[in-house]
Amino acid sequence: MACARFRPARRRSLNGVEMSEKNLSDWQTAAAKEVKGKDLTWHTPEGIEVKPLYTTEDVTADPGLPGFAPFTRGVRASMYAGRPWTIRQYAGFSTAEESNAFYRRNLAAGQKGLSVAFDLATHRGYDSDHPRVVGDVGKAGVAIDSVEDMKILFDGIPLDQMSVSMTMNGAVIPILAFFIVAGQEQGVPTEQLDGTIQNDILKEFMVRNTYIYPPEPSMRIISDIFAYTSANMPKFNSISISGYHMQEAGATQVQELAFTIADGMEYVKYGVASGLDIDKFAGRLSFFFAIGMNFFMEVAKLRAARVLWHRVMTKLGAQDERSKMLRTHCQTSGVSLQEQDPYNNVIRTTIEAMAAMLGGTQSLHTNALDEAIALPTDFSARIARNTQIVIQEETGMCNVVDPLGGSYYIEALTQELVDKAWEIIERVESEGGMAKAVAAGWPKAMIEEAAAARQARVDKGDDVIVGVNKYRLASEDQLETLEVDNHAVREGQIARLKKMRETRDEAKCRAALAALAEGAKGNGNLLELAVEAARHRASLGEISDAMETAFGRYGTTPTPVKGVYGAAYDGDARYNQVLEGVAAVERRLGRKPKLLVAKMGQDGHDRGANVIASAFADMGFDVVSGPLFQTPEETVVLALSENVDIVGASSLAAGHKTLIPELINRLRENGRSDIKVIAGGVIPPQDYDYLRDAGVQGIYGPGSNVVECAADVLTLLGHNMPPLGEAA
């Protein structure tokens, strides 16, 4: 135990009991004796040294009072003692009809707000009949092609009484236009619409990748939405600045905190530059954070976020205190959910929900236990929703404002997060702001390095995941999961699109789309023009295409980090066996074994693909990282041109049963059935036999050890790899 880390304590009185340096010294001696001198300091991934004991001497900043600047203890004076947070479950199920029915059931069961998940075709600005989205329609969310779909989505749900959050970034203009027109046709004036649109494109370029247009026009879109909503939608939050997807992509809590606040700064600057008064729109900005399993770190993170945002907005010239309040939605971690021993996920989500609550969130989504492998069933969704209801109504936790306020540990940790995040924010600002930092690529690289390091710690067992790398069950029963009939959904969407196009006033629709295209080339407000196009039944793809004529479509190829995963395994016997195996295959082939990591379909989540690419490269493979959003045909062309031995198909959005068999068939058609296809990602175990029958030779789901995946691949390549346990 490093006693020197404890600062000398001044004598203080606490409830009449005098604390002294001698008392602290006595504790240090007693603790060191109990643990036989072991250093109990916890070195976190954030670079924070967490001590085993905190005292009043560690509290260096006054957190103030709830409802008052800098809002460390909450944005409202009464917080949950006055009104609990909003239970806002995120959901979207294949069709607007199914999603609507699900929303109605949840609202009847106690949910207070709606949060809409869209399918990947919608996110990327494609109509359901586009050839690039055959495997994506209705997967991982609801398909919305037009105002007609949006009206069905909210049928019987009064939009003047219900707050609606929509997670949309790439196709934000058509989706928000559909929402506005659907409200109007429901009889709700635009100024009464209440809710939030995510509209956070910088984060997409860093981690989630559901962008459509290049960065510069994407930032213009945000400014146009700010202008339209501030003039017409006073109750609507025009952006939800998201750290959630950063943490899901592997960011530490410091990185998530810093980059999210820096993104917010950039959006405010763009709004001001477009002529808006900062105090006219800043109060309608909101935030979105992930809540993972590092309990106290997450509590402190939300408190630190409020401190940082108050500091930033003061610096940017805001005068109204409401402009300086950070309001946030939170969601429990998706990455912390595990396929193995999945009922543990209920426990994980409960712990994360408590952290969000104790950190002072304004609304919360709790993940369902089966979301590691599929969309939630009604059964699992009910448990997830009831987790929040139980906390609100059975525990007494809501009766005290900021119950962890004054904890020596929490207050010290909050300040440490503020300081470390501010260092990164200052670097961002010194280099010209977040847009330039994103273009330079270093925030993305930092996050990917953190993701690779985390994967190595899990694979080695340094970071314990119960049921995955410790206390694993010998055998597991399969969970019943929800499966979407992608073909049926797509056919239904295509039929509705066809009917709409046949019955609309084509001349008025084309004129509105032409006006939008001209506005994109000039300086017309894109949302205002899109609302008119939506009213005349222009589709999502048509509105997106009209802007694409001016802006173009953006694309990128991943560049995985090097050396991070391998460094964690220095001297490890099993890792060295894999290195030797790769070298043996290289001697036999006369070149390194070559792996193509392929991302097919419209899913941009690339954490898993990048970790695999990084780790396999560190282990000596020649790795080709394919571009995002490939079709099976494009993947085959790349595989043949690069003469790869293996294609590793990464699937996280349920397109595996469509896209991977097509990939294998096209390889066979080209006479290259020798190229082995393996699959990884979010794939329900009940689909394994289907994929194996289609020709997949290795399947690696969530929780798979990457070193053992590499060992398995070597076996597929004909190397006599020693089994696990024989490494000395």
PDB file of C-alpha atoms in Angstrom, residues 292-471:
ATOM      1  CA  GLY A 292     -21.741   1.015 -17.892  1.00  0.00           C
ATOM      2  CA  MET A 293     -20.713  -1.225 -15.040  1.00  0.00           C
ATOM      3  CA  ASN A 294     -18.144   1.046 -13.367  1.00  0.00           C
ATOM      4  CA  PHE A 295     -20.784   2.224 -10.914  1.00  0.00           C
ATOM      5  CA  PHE A 296     -19.244   5.179  -9.087  1.00  0.00           C
ATOM      6  CA  MET A 297     -17.375   6.345 -12.192  1.00  0.00           C
ATOM      7  CA  GLU A 298     -20.707   6.621 -14.025  1.00  0.00           C
ATOM      8  CA  VAL A 299     -22.326   8.536 -11.166  1.00  0.00           C
ATOM      9  CA  ALA A 300     -19.399  10.945 -11.087  1.00  0.00           C
ATOM     10  CA  LYS A 301     -19.376  11.238 -14.900  1.00  0.00           C
ATOM     11  CA  LEU A 302     -22.897  12.691 -15.040  1.00  0.00           C
ATOM     12  CA  ARG A 303     -22.050  15.144 -12.264  1.00  0.00           C
ATOM     13  CA  ALA A 304     -18.824  16.127 -14.053  1.00  0.00           C
ATOM     14  CA  ALA A 305     -20.678  16.570 -17.345  1.00  0.00           C
ATOM     15  CA  ARG A 306     -22.932  19.205 -15.798  1.00  0.00           C
ATOM     16  CA  VAL A 307     -19.931  21.071 -14.367  1.00  0.00           C
ATOM     17  CA  LEU A 308     -18.125  21.011 -17.713  1.00  0.00           C
ATOM     18  CA  TRP A 309     -21.137  22.144 -19.741  1.00  0.00           C
ATOM     19  CA  HIS A 310     -21.728  25.068 -17.386  1.00  0.00           C
ATOM     20  CA  ARG A 311     -18.073  26.047 -17.812  1.00  0.00           C
ATOM     21  CA  VAL A 312     -18.199  25.687 -21.593  1.00  0.00           C
ATOM     22  CA  MET A 313     -21.414  27.646 -22.085  1.00  0.00           C
ATOM     23  CA  THR A 314     -20.188  30.435 -19.842  1.00  0.00           C
ATOM     24  CA  LYS A 315     -17.037  30.572 -21.960  1.00  0.00           C
ATOM     25  CA  LEU A 316     -19.113  30.703 -25.180  1.00  0.00           C
ATOM     26  CA  GLY A 317     -21.068  33.697 -23.932  1.00  0.00           C
ATOM     27  CA  ALA A 318     -24.394  32.269 -22.760  1.00  0.00           C
ATOM     28  CA  GLN A 319     -26.172  34.559 -20.313  1.00  0.00           C
ATOM     29  CA  ASP A 320     -29.298  32.573 -19.430  1.00  0.00           C
ATOM     30  CA  GLU A 321     -28.614  29.956 -16.750  1.00  0.00           C
ATOM     31  CA  ARG A 322     -30.961  27.567 -18.572  1.00  0.00           C
ATOM     32  CA  SER A 323     -28.507  27.619 -21.484  1.00  0.00           C
ATOM     33  CA  LYS A 324     -25.831  26.329 -19.125  1.00  0.00           C
ATOM     34  CA  MET A 325     -27.817  23.379 -17.739  1.00  0.00           C
ATOM     35  CA  LEU A 326     -26.837  19.993 -19.107  1.00  0.00           C
ATOM     36  CA  ARG A 327     -29.955  17.881 -19.450  1.00  0.00           C
ATOM     37  CA  THR A 328     -29.390  14.249 -20.336  1.00  0.00           C
ATOM     38  CA  HIS A 329     -31.004  11.008 -21.343  1.00  0.00           C
ATOM     39  CA  CYS A 330     -29.124   7.856 -20.406  1.00  0.00           C
ATOM     40  CA  GLN A 331     -29.177   4.261 -21.578  1.00  0.00           C
ATOM     41  CA  THR A 332     -27.713   1.249 -19.863  1.00  0.00           C
ATOM     42  CA  SER A 333     -24.820  -0.325 -21.714  1.00  0.00           C
ATOM     43  CA  GLY A 334     -25.382  -2.637 -24.649  1.00  0.00           C
ATOM     44  CA  VAL A 335     -21.765  -3.784 -24.628  1.00  0.00           C
ATOM     45  CA  SER A 336     -22.031  -4.967 -21.014  1.00  0.00           C
ATOM     46  CA  LEU A 337     -24.829  -7.375 -22.008  1.00  0.00           C
ATOM     47  CA  GLN A 338     -23.583 -10.913 -22.604  1.00  0.00           C
ATOM     48  CA  GLU A 339     -24.829 -13.816 -24.669  1.00  0.00           C
ATOM     49  CA  GLN A 340     -23.482 -16.268 -22.072  1.00  0.00           C
ATOM     50  CA  ASP A 341     -25.534 -16.822 -18.898  1.00  0.00           C
ATOM     51  CA  PRO A 342     -27.847 -14.027 -20.081  1.00  0.00           C
ATOM     52  CA  TYR A 343     -30.010 -13.707 -16.954  1.00  0.00           C
ATOM     53  CA  ASN A 344     -26.997 -11.993 -15.383  1.00  0.00           C
ATOM     54  CA  ASN A 345     -27.887  -9.143 -17.736  1.00  0.00           C
ATOM     55  CA  VAL A 346     -30.879  -8.290 -15.536  1.00  0.00           C
ATOM     56  CA  ILE A 347     -28.458  -7.674 -12.665  1.00  0.00           C
ATOM     57  CA  ARG A 348     -26.130  -5.628 -14.859  1.00  0.00           C
ATOM     58  CA  THR A 349     -28.942  -3.431 -16.133  1.00  0.00           C
ATOM     59  CA  THR A 350     -30.269  -2.860 -12.604  1.00  0.00           C
ATOM     60  CA  ILE A 351     -26.852  -1.728 -11.357  1.00  0.00           C
ATOM     61  CA  GLU A 352     -26.448   0.577 -14.354  1.00  0.00           C
ATOM     62  CA  ALA A 353     -29.949   2.001 -13.899  1.00  0.00           C
ATOM     63  CA  MET A 354     -29.115   2.833 -10.283  1.00  0.00           C
ATOM     64  CA  ALA A 355     -25.931   4.607 -11.399  1.00  0.00           C
ATOM     65  CA  ALA A 356     -27.893   6.711 -13.904  1.00  0.00           C
ATOM     66  CA  MET A 357     -30.445   7.588 -11.242  1.00  0.00           C
ATOM     67  CA  LEU A 358     -27.828   8.491  -8.628  1.00  0.00           C
ATOM     68  CA  GLY A 359     -25.999  10.556 -11.245  1.00  0.00           C
ATOM     69  CA  GLY A 360     -29.133  12.620 -11.901  1.00  0.00           C
ATOM     70  CA  THR A 361     -30.355  11.687 -15.389  1.00  0.00           C
ATOM     71  CA  GLN A 362     -33.561  13.261 -16.780  1.00  0.00           C
ATOM     72  CA  SER A 363     -34.712  10.154 -18.607  1.00  0.00           C
ATOM     73  CA  LEU A 364     -33.559   6.567 -18.904  1.00  0.00           C
ATOM     74  CA  HIS A 365     -33.735   3.503 -21.152  1.00  0.00           C
ATOM     75  CA  THR A 366     -32.953   0.152 -19.578  1.00  0.00           C
ATOM     76  CA  ASN A 367     -31.782  -2.612 -21.907  1.00  0.00           C
ATOM     77  CA  ALA A 368     -33.461  -5.997 -22.012  1.00  0.00           C
ATOM     78  CA  LEU A 369     -31.630  -9.171 -21.046  1.00  0.00           C
ATOM     79  CA  ASP A 370     -31.687 -10.657 -24.560  1.00  0.00           C
ATOM     80  CA  GLU A 371     -30.401  -7.587 -26.453  1.00  0.00           C
ATOM     81  CA  ALA A 372     -26.912  -9.062 -26.684  1.00  0.00           C
ATOM     82  CA  ILE A 373     -28.246 -11.328 -29.413  1.00  0.00           C
ATOM     83  CA  ALA A 374     -31.569  -9.974 -30.719  1.00  0.00           C
ATOM     84  CA  LEU A 375     -34.345  -7.421 -30.429  1.00  0.00           C
ATOM     85  CA  PRO A 376     -36.130  -7.812 -27.086  1.00  0.00           C
ATOM     86  CA  THR A 377     -39.213  -9.963 -26.644  1.00  0.00           C
ATOM     87  CA  ASP A 378     -42.245  -8.580 -24.808  1.00  0.00           C
ATOM     88  CA  PHE A 379     -41.152 -10.680 -21.817  1.00  0.00           C
ATOM     89  CA  SER A 380     -37.640  -9.227 -21.613  1.00  0.00           C
ATOM     90  CA  ALA A 381     -38.829  -5.696 -22.423  1.00  0.00           C
ATOM     91  CA  ARG A 382     -41.253  -5.869 -19.487  1.00  0.00           C
ATOM     92  CA  ILE A 383     -38.457  -6.811 -17.080  1.00  0.00           C
ATOM     93  CA  ALA A 384     -36.321  -3.955 -18.425  1.00  0.00           C
ATOM     94  CA  ARG A 385     -39.119  -1.409 -18.004  1.00  0.00           C
ATOM     95  CA  ASN A 386     -40.096  -2.730 -14.569  1.00  0.00           C
ATOM     96  CA  THR A 387     -36.493  -2.346 -13.408  1.00  0.00           C
ATOM     97  CA  GLN A 388     -37.030   1.396 -13.503  1.00  0.00           C
ATOM     98  CA  ILE A 389     -40.519   1.270 -12.016  1.00  0.00           C
ATOM     99  CA  VAL A 390     -39.285  -0.797  -9.058  1.00  0.00           C
ATOM    100  CA  ILE A 391     -36.443   1.662  -8.390  1.00  0.00           C
ATOM    101  CA  GLN A 392     -38.864   4.593  -8.588  1.00  0.00           C
ATOM    102  CA  GLU A 393     -41.687   3.155  -6.524  1.00  0.00           C
ATOM    103  CA  GLU A 394     -40.317   0.525  -4.133  1.00  0.00           C
ATOM    104  CA  THR A 395     -36.876   1.572  -2.940  1.00  0.00           C
ATOM    105  CA  GLY A 396     -37.201   5.064  -1.469  1.00  0.00           C
ATOM    106  CA  MET A 397     -34.236   6.158  -3.590  1.00  0.00           C
ATOM    107  CA  CYS A 398     -36.179   9.069  -5.062  1.00  0.00           C
ATOM    108  CA  ASN A 399     -37.021  10.649  -1.730  1.00  0.00           C
ATOM    109  CA  VAL A 400     -33.665  12.365  -1.264  1.00  0.00           C
ATOM    110  CA  VAL A 401     -32.112  14.854  -3.674  1.00  0.00           C
ATOM    111  CA  ASP A 402     -28.599  13.736  -4.724  1.00  0.00           C
ATOM    112  CA  PRO A 403     -28.164  11.024  -2.060  1.00  0.00           C
ATOM    113  CA  LEU A 404     -24.486  10.490  -2.944  1.00  0.00           C
ATOM    114  CA  GLY A 405     -23.652  14.174  -2.737  1.00  0.00           C
ATOM    115  CA  GLY A 406     -21.041  14.722  -0.067  1.00  0.00           C
ATOM    116  CA  SER A 407     -19.467  11.304  -0.483  1.00  0.00           C
ATOM    117  CA  TYR A 408     -15.738  11.913  -0.257  1.00  0.00           C
ATOM    118  CA  TYR A 409     -15.129   9.411  -3.028  1.00  0.00           C
ATOM    119  CA  ILE A 410     -17.845  10.750  -5.353  1.00  0.00           C
ATOM    120  CA  GLU A 411     -16.823  14.372  -4.903  1.00  0.00           C
ATOM    121  CA  ALA A 412     -13.138  13.593  -5.468  1.00  0.00           C
ATOM    122  CA  LEU A 413     -13.893  11.391  -8.463  1.00  0.00           C
ATOM    123  CA  THR A 414     -16.151  14.046  -9.979  1.00  0.00           C
ATOM    124  CA  GLN A 415     -13.376  16.612  -9.813  1.00  0.00           C
ATOM    125  CA  GLU A 416     -10.810  14.188 -11.239  1.00  0.00           C
ATOM    126  CA  LEU A 417     -13.088  13.491 -14.216  1.00  0.00           C
ATOM    127  CA  VAL A 418     -13.640  17.221 -14.727  1.00  0.00           C
ATOM    128  CA  ASP A 419      -9.885  17.855 -14.774  1.00  0.00           C
ATOM    129  CA  LYS A 420      -8.963  14.953 -17.050  1.00  0.00           C
ATOM    130  CA  ALA A 421     -11.777  15.634 -19.514  1.00  0.00           C
ATOM    131  CA  TRP A 422     -10.874  19.334 -19.580  1.00  0.00           C
ATOM    132  CA  GLU A 423      -7.337  18.447 -20.665  1.00  0.00           C
ATOM    133  CA  ILE A 424      -8.726  16.696 -23.739  1.00  0.00           C
ATOM    134  CA  ILE A 425     -11.216  19.501 -24.434  1.00  0.00           C
ATOM    135  CA  GLU A 426      -8.395  22.035 -24.330  1.00  0.00           C
ATOM    136  CA  ARG A 427      -6.449  19.972 -26.859  1.00  0.00           C
ATOM    137  CA  VAL A 428      -9.512  19.868 -29.137  1.00  0.00           C
ATOM    138  CA  GLU A 429      -9.922  23.631 -28.915  1.00  0.00           C
ATOM    139  CA  SER A 430      -6.227  24.298 -29.489  1.00  0.00           C
ATOM    140  CA  GLU A 431      -6.434  22.344 -32.741  1.00  0.00           C
ATOM    141  CA  GLY A 432      -9.425  24.260 -34.080  1.00  0.00           C
ATOM    142  CA  GLY A 433     -12.463  22.474 -32.627  1.00  0.00           C
ATOM    143  CA  MET A 434     -14.098  19.095 -32.792  1.00  0.00           C
ATOM    144  CA  ALA A 435     -14.894  19.091 -36.517  1.00  0.00           C
ATOM    145  CA  LYS A 436     -11.188  19.443 -37.298  1.00  0.00           C
ATOM    146  CA  ALA A 437     -10.248  16.882 -34.644  1.00  0.00           C
ATOM    147  CA  VAL A 438     -12.678  14.371 -36.149  1.00  0.00           C
ATOM    148  CA  ALA A 439     -11.255  15.043 -39.617  1.00  0.00           C
ATOM    149  CA  ALA A 440      -7.740  14.483 -38.250  1.00  0.00           C
ATOM    150  CA  GLY A 441      -8.870  11.142 -36.821  1.00  0.00           C
ATOM    151  CA  TRP A 442      -7.181  11.194 -33.431  1.00  0.00           C
ATOM    152  CA  PRO A 443     -10.343  10.979 -31.265  1.00  0.00           C
ATOM    153  CA  LYS A 444     -11.419   7.855 -33.176  1.00  0.00           C
ATOM    154  CA  ALA A 445      -7.929   6.385 -32.785  1.00  0.00           C
ATOM    155  CA  MET A 446      -7.986   7.043 -29.014  1.00  0.00           C
ATOM    156  CA  ILE A 447     -11.308   5.242 -28.690  1.00  0.00           C
ATOM    157  CA  GLU A 448     -10.168   2.280 -30.780  1.00  0.00           C
ATOM    158  CA  GLU A 449      -7.008   1.938 -28.698  1.00  0.00           C
ATOM    159  CA  ALA A 450      -9.155   1.866 -25.556  1.00  0.00           C
ATOM    160  CA  ALA A 451     -11.427  -0.774 -27.150  1.00  0.00           C
ATOM    161  CA  ALA A 452      -8.490  -3.015 -28.094  1.00  0.00           C
ATOM    162  CA  ALA A 453      -7.006  -2.667 -24.600  1.00  0.00           C
ATOM    163  CA  ARG A 454     -10.338  -3.569 -22.997  1.00  0.00           C
ATOM    164  CA  GLN A 455     -10.708  -6.642 -25.215  1.00  0.00           C
ATOM    165  CA  ALA A 456      -7.231  -7.808 -24.231  1.00  0.00           C
ATOM    166  CA  ARG A 457      -8.011  -7.386 -20.517  1.00  0.00           C
ATOM    167  CA  VAL A 458     -11.222  -9.410 -20.902  1.00  0.00           C
ATOM    168  CA  ASP A 459      -9.543 -12.132 -22.961  1.00  0.00           C
ATOM    169  CA  LYS A 460      -6.760 -12.449 -20.381  1.00  0.00           C
ATOM    170  CA  GLY A 461      -9.248 -12.480 -17.503  1.00  0.00           C
ATOM    171  CA  ASP A 462      -7.880  -9.284 -15.956  1.00  0.00           C
ATOM    172  CA  ASP A 463     -11.341  -7.711 -16.301  1.00  0.00           C
ATOM    173  CA  VAL A 464     -13.872 -10.218 -14.997  1.00  0.00           C
ATOM    174  CA  ILE A 465     -17.194 -10.781 -16.765  1.00  0.00           C
ATOM    175  CA  VAL A 466     -19.255 -13.260 -14.779  1.00  0.00           C
ATOM    176  CA  GLY A 467     -20.446 -16.138 -16.914  1.00  0.00           C
ATOM    177  CA  VAL A 468     -18.069 -15.253 -19.749  1.00  0.00           C
ATOM    178  CA  ASN A 469     -14.460 -15.426 -18.605  1.00  0.00           C
ATOM    179  CA  LYS A 470     -15.168 -16.578 -15.052  1.00  0.00           C
ATOM    180  CA  TYR A 471     -17.838 -18.763 -13.453  1.00  0.00           C
TER     181      TYR A 471
END
